[in-house]
XYZ file of N, CA, C and O in Angstrom:
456
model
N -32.854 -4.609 -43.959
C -33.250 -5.088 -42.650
C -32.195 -6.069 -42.094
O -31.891 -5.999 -40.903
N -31.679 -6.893 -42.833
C -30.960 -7.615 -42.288
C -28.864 -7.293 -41.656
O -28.144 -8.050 -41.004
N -28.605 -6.119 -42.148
C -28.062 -5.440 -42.155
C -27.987 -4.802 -40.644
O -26.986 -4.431 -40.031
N -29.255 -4.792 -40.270
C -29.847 -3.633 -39.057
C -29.615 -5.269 -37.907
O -29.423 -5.062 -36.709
N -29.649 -6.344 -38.278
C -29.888 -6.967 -37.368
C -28.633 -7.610 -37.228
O -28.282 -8.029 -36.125
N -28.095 -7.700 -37.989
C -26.541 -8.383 -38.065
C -25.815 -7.520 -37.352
O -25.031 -7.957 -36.511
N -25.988 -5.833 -37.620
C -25.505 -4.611 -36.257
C -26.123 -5.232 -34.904
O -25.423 -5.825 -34.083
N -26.732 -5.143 -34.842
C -27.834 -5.445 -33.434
C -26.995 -6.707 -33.071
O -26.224 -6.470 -32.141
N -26.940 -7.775 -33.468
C -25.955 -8.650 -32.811
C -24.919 -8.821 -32.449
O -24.517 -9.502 -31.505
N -24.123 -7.906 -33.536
C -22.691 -7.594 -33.226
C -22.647 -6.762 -32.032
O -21.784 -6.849 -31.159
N -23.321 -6.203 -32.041
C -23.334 -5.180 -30.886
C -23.599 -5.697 -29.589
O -23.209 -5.116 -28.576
N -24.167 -6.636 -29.570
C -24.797 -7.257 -28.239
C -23.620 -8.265 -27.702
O -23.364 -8.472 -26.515
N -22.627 -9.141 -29.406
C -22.010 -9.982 -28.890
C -20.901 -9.218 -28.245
O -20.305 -9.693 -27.278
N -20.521 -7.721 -28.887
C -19.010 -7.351 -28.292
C -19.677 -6.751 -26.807
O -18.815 -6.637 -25.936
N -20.995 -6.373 -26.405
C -21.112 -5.814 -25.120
C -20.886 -7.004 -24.530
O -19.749 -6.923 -24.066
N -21.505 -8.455 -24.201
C -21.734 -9.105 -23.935
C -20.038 -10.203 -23.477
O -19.955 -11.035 -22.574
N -19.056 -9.831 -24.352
C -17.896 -9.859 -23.988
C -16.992 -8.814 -23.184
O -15.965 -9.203 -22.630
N -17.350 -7.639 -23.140
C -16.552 -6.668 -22.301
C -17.374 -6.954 -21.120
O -16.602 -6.809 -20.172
N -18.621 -7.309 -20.637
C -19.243 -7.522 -19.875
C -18.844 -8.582 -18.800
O -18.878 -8.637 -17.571
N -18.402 -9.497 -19.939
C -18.318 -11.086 -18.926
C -17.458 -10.824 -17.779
O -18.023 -11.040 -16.707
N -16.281 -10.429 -17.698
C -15.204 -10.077 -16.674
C -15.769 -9.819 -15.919
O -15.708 -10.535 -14.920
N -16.831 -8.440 -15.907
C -17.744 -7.552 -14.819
C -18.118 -8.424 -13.696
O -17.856 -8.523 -12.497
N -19.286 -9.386 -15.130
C -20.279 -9.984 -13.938
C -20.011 -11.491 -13.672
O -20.427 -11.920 -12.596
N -19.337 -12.399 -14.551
C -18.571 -13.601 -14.169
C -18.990 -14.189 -12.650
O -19.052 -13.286 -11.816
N -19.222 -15.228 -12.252
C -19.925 -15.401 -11.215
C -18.709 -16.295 -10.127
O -19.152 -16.832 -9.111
N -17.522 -16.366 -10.381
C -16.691 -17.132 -10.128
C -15.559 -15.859 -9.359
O -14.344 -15.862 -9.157
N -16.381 -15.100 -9.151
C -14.942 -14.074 -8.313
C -14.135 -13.064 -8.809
O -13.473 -12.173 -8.277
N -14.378 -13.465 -10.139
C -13.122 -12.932 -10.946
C -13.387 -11.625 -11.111
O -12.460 -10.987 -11.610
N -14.473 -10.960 -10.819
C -14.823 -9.645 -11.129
C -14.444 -8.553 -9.667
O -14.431 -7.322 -9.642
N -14.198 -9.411 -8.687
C -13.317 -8.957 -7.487
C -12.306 -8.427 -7.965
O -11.717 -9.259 -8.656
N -11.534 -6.959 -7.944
C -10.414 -6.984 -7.905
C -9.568 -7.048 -6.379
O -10.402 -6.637 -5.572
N -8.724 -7.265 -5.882
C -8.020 -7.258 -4.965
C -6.885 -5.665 -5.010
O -5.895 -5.454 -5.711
N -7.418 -4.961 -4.174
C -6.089 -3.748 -4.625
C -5.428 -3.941 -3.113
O -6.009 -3.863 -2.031
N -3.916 -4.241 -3.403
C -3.051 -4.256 -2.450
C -2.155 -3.650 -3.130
O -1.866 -3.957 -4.286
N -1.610 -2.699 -2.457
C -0.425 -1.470 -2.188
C 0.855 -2.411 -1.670
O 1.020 -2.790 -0.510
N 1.553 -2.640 -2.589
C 2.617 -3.198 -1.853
C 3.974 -2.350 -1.380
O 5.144 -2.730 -1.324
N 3.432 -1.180 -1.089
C 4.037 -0.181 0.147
C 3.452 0.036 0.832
O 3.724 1.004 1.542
N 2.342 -0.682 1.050
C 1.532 -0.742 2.775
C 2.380 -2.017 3.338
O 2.749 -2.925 2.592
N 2.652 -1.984 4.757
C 3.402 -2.373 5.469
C 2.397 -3.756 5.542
O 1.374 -3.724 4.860
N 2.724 -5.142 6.482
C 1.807 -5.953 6.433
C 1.471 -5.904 8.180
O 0.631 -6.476 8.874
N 2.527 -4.966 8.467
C 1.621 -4.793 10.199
C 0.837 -4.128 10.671
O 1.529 -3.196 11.081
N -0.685 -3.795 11.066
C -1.376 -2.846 10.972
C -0.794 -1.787 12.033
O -0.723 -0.608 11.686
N -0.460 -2.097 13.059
C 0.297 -1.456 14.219
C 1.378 -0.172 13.262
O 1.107 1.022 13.139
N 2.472 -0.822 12.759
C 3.157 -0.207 11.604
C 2.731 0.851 11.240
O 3.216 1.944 11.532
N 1.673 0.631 10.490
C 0.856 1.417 9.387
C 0.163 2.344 10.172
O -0.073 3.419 9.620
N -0.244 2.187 11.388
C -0.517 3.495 12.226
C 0.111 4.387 12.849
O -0.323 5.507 13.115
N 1.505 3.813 13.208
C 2.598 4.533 14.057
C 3.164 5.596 12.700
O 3.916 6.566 12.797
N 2.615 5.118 11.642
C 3.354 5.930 10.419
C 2.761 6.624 9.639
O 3.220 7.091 8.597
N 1.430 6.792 10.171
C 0.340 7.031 9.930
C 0.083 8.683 11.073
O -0.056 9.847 10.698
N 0.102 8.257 12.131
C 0.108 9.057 13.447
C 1.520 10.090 13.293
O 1.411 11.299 13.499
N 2.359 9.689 13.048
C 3.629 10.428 12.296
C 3.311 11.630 11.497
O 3.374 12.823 11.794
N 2.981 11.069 10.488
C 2.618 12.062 9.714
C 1.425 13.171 9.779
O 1.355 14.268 9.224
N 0.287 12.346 10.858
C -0.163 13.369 10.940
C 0.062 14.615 11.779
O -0.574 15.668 11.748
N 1.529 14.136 12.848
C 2.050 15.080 13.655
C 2.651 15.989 13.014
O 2.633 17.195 13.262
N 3.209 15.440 12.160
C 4.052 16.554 11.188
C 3.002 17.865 10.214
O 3.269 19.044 9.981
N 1.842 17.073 9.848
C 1.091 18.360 9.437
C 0.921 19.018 10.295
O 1.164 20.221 10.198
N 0.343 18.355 11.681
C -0.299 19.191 12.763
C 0.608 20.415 13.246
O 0.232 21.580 13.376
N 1.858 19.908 13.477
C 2.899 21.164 13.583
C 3.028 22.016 12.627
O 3.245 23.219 12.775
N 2.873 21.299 11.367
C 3.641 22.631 10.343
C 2.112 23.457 10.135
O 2.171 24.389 9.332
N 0.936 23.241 10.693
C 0.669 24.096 10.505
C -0.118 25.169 11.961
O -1.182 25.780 12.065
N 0.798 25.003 12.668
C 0.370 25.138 14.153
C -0.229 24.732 15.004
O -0.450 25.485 15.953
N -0.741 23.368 15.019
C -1.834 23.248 15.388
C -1.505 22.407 16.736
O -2.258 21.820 17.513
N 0.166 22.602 16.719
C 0.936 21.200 18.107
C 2.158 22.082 18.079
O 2.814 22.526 17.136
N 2.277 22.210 19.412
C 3.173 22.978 20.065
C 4.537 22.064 20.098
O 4.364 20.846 20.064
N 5.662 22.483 20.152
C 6.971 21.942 19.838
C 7.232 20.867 20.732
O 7.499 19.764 20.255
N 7.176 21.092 22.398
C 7.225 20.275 22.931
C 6.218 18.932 22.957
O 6.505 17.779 23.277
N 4.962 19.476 22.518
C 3.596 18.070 22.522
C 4.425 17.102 20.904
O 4.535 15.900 20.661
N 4.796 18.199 20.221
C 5.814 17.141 18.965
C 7.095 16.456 19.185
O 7.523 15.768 18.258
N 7.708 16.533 20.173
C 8.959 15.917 20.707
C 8.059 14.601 21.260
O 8.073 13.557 20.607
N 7.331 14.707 22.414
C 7.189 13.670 22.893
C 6.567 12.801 22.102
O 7.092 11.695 21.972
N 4.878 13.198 21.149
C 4.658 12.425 20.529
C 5.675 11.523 19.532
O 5.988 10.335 19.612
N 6.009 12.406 18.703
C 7.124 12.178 17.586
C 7.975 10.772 18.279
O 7.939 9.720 17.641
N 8.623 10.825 19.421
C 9.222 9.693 19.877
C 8.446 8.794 20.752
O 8.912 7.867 21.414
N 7.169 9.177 20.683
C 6.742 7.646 21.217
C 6.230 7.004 19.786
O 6.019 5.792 19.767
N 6.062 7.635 18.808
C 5.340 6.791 17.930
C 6.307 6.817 16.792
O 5.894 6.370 15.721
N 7.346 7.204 16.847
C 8.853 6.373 16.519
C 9.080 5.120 16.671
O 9.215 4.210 15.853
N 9.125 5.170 18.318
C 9.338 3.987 18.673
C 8.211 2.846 18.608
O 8.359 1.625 18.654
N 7.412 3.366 18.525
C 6.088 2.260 18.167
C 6.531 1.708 16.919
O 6.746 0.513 16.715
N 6.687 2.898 15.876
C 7.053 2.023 14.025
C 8.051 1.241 14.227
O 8.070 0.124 13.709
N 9.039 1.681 15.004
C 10.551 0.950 15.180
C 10.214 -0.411 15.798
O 10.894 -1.402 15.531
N 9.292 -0.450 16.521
C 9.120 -1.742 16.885
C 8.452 -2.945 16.259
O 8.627 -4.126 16.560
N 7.619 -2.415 15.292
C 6.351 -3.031 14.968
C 7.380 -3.267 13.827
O 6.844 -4.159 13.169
N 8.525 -2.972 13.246
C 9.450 -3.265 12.066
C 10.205 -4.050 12.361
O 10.808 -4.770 11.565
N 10.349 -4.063 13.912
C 11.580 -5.088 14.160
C 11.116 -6.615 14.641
O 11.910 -7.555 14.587
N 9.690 -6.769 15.137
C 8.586 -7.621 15.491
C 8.657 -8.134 14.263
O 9.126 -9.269 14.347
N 8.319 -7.723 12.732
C 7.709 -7.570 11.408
C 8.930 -8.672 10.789
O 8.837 -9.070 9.628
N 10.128 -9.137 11.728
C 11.124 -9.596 10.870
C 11.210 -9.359 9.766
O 10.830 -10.011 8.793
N 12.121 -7.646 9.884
C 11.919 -7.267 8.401
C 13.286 -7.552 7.657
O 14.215 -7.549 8.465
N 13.610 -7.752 6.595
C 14.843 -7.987 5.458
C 15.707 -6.672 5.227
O 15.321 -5.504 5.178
N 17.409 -7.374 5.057
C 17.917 -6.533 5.382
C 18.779 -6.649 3.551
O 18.986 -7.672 2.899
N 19.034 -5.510 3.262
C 19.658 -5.934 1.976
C 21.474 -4.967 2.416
O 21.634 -3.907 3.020
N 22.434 -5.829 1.853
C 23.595 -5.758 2.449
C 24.081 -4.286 1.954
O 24.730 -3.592 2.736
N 23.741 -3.779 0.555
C 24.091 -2.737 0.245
C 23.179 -1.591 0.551
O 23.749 -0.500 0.528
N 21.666 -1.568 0.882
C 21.207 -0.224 1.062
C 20.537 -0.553 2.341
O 19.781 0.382 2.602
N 20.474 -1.554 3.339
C 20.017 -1.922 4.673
C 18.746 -2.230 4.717
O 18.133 -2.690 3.754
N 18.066 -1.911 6.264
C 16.438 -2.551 6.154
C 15.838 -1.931 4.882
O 16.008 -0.797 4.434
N 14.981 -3.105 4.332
C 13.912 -2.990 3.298
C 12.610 -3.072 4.145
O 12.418 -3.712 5.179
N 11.717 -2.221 3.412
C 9.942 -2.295 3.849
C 9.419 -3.692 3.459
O 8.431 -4.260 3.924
N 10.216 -4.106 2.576
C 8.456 -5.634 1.832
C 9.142 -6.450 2.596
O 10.365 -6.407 2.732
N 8.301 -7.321 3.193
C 8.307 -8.139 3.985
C 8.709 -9.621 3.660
O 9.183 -10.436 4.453
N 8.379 -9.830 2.131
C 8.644 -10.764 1.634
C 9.299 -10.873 0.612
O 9.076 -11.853 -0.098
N 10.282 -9.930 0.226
C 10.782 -9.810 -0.605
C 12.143 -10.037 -0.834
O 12.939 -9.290 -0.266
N 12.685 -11.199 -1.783
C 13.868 -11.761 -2.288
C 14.709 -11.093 -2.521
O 15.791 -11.135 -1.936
N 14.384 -10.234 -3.529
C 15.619 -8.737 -3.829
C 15.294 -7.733 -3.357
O 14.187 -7.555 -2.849
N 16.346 -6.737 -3.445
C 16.204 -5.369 -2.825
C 14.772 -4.428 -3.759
O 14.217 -4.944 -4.729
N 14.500 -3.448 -3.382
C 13.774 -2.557 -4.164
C 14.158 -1.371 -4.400
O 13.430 -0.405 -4.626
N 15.531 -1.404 -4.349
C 16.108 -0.148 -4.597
C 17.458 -0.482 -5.685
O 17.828 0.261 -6.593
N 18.125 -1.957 -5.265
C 19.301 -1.907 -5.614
C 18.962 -3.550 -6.626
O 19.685 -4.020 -7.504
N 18.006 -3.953 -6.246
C 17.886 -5.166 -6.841
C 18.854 -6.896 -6.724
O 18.923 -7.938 -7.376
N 19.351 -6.403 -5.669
C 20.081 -7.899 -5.261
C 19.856 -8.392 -4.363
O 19.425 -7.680 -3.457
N 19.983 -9.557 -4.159
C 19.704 -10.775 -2.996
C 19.327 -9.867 -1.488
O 19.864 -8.783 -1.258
N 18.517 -10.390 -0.723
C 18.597 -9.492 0.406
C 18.546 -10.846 1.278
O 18.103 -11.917 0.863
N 19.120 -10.590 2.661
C 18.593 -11.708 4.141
C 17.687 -11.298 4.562
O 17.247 -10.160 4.397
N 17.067 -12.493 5.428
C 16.020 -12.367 6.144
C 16.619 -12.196 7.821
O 15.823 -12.055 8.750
C-alpha cells in the first residue's frame, strides 16, 4: 500500500510541476508570439499583404493584366512608403534591411545605419 501512495504522489508532484508554467497567476503563462519578419508598420504589412494577394489573383486568372499593372503600382508604392516613413536601416554591404531595430545586418551580420 504504501508503495501505491508514494506513486500517487510522485505523480501528482511531477504533474503539479509541468503544470505551474500553464497556470502561474503572474502572466507568465502568456506567451507573446511575435514574428520578427512582420514589419512594425501595419500599413506595410498590408501593402505586402495586398501584393501578394494580386499576384495569386493573376496567376490564377482571376485579374486581368491591366487591373495588375495598376494595382501592383499603387500598392508598391504604398509598401515603398510606409518603409521609408518606417525609418528603416540601411546596411552598407547588402542595403535596406526589414527589422526596424536592428544593430546588425540579417543577412551579412555587420554594423548597419540608421
Amino acid at each position: 500500500m504504501t508503495p501505491l501512495i508514494a506513486g500517487t504522489l510522485l505523480a501528482l508532484l511531477a504533474l503539479s510541476f509541468v503544470l505551474y508554467p500553464l497556470l502561474a497567476p503572474d502572466g507568465t503563462s502568456q506567451v507573446e508570439r511575435s514574428d520578427p519578419r512582420l514589419p512594425d508598420n501595419p500599413r506595410r504589412s498590408d501593402a505586402i499583404d495586398a501584393l501578394r494577394e494580386i499576384e495569386f489573383d493573376r496567376a490564377t486568372g482571376k485579374l486581368s493584366d491591366t487591373d495588375y499593372d495598376s494595382l501592383k503600382s499603387a500598392y508598391t508604392q504604398r509598401a515603398v512608403d510606409a518603409m521609408r516613413a518606417a525609418g528603416s536601416i540601411v546596411c552598407a554591404r547588402c542595403g535596406p534591411r526589414p527589422e526596424a531595430s536592428a544593430r546588425f545586418c540579417s543577412k551579412c551580420g555587420k554594423p548597419v545605419e540608421a
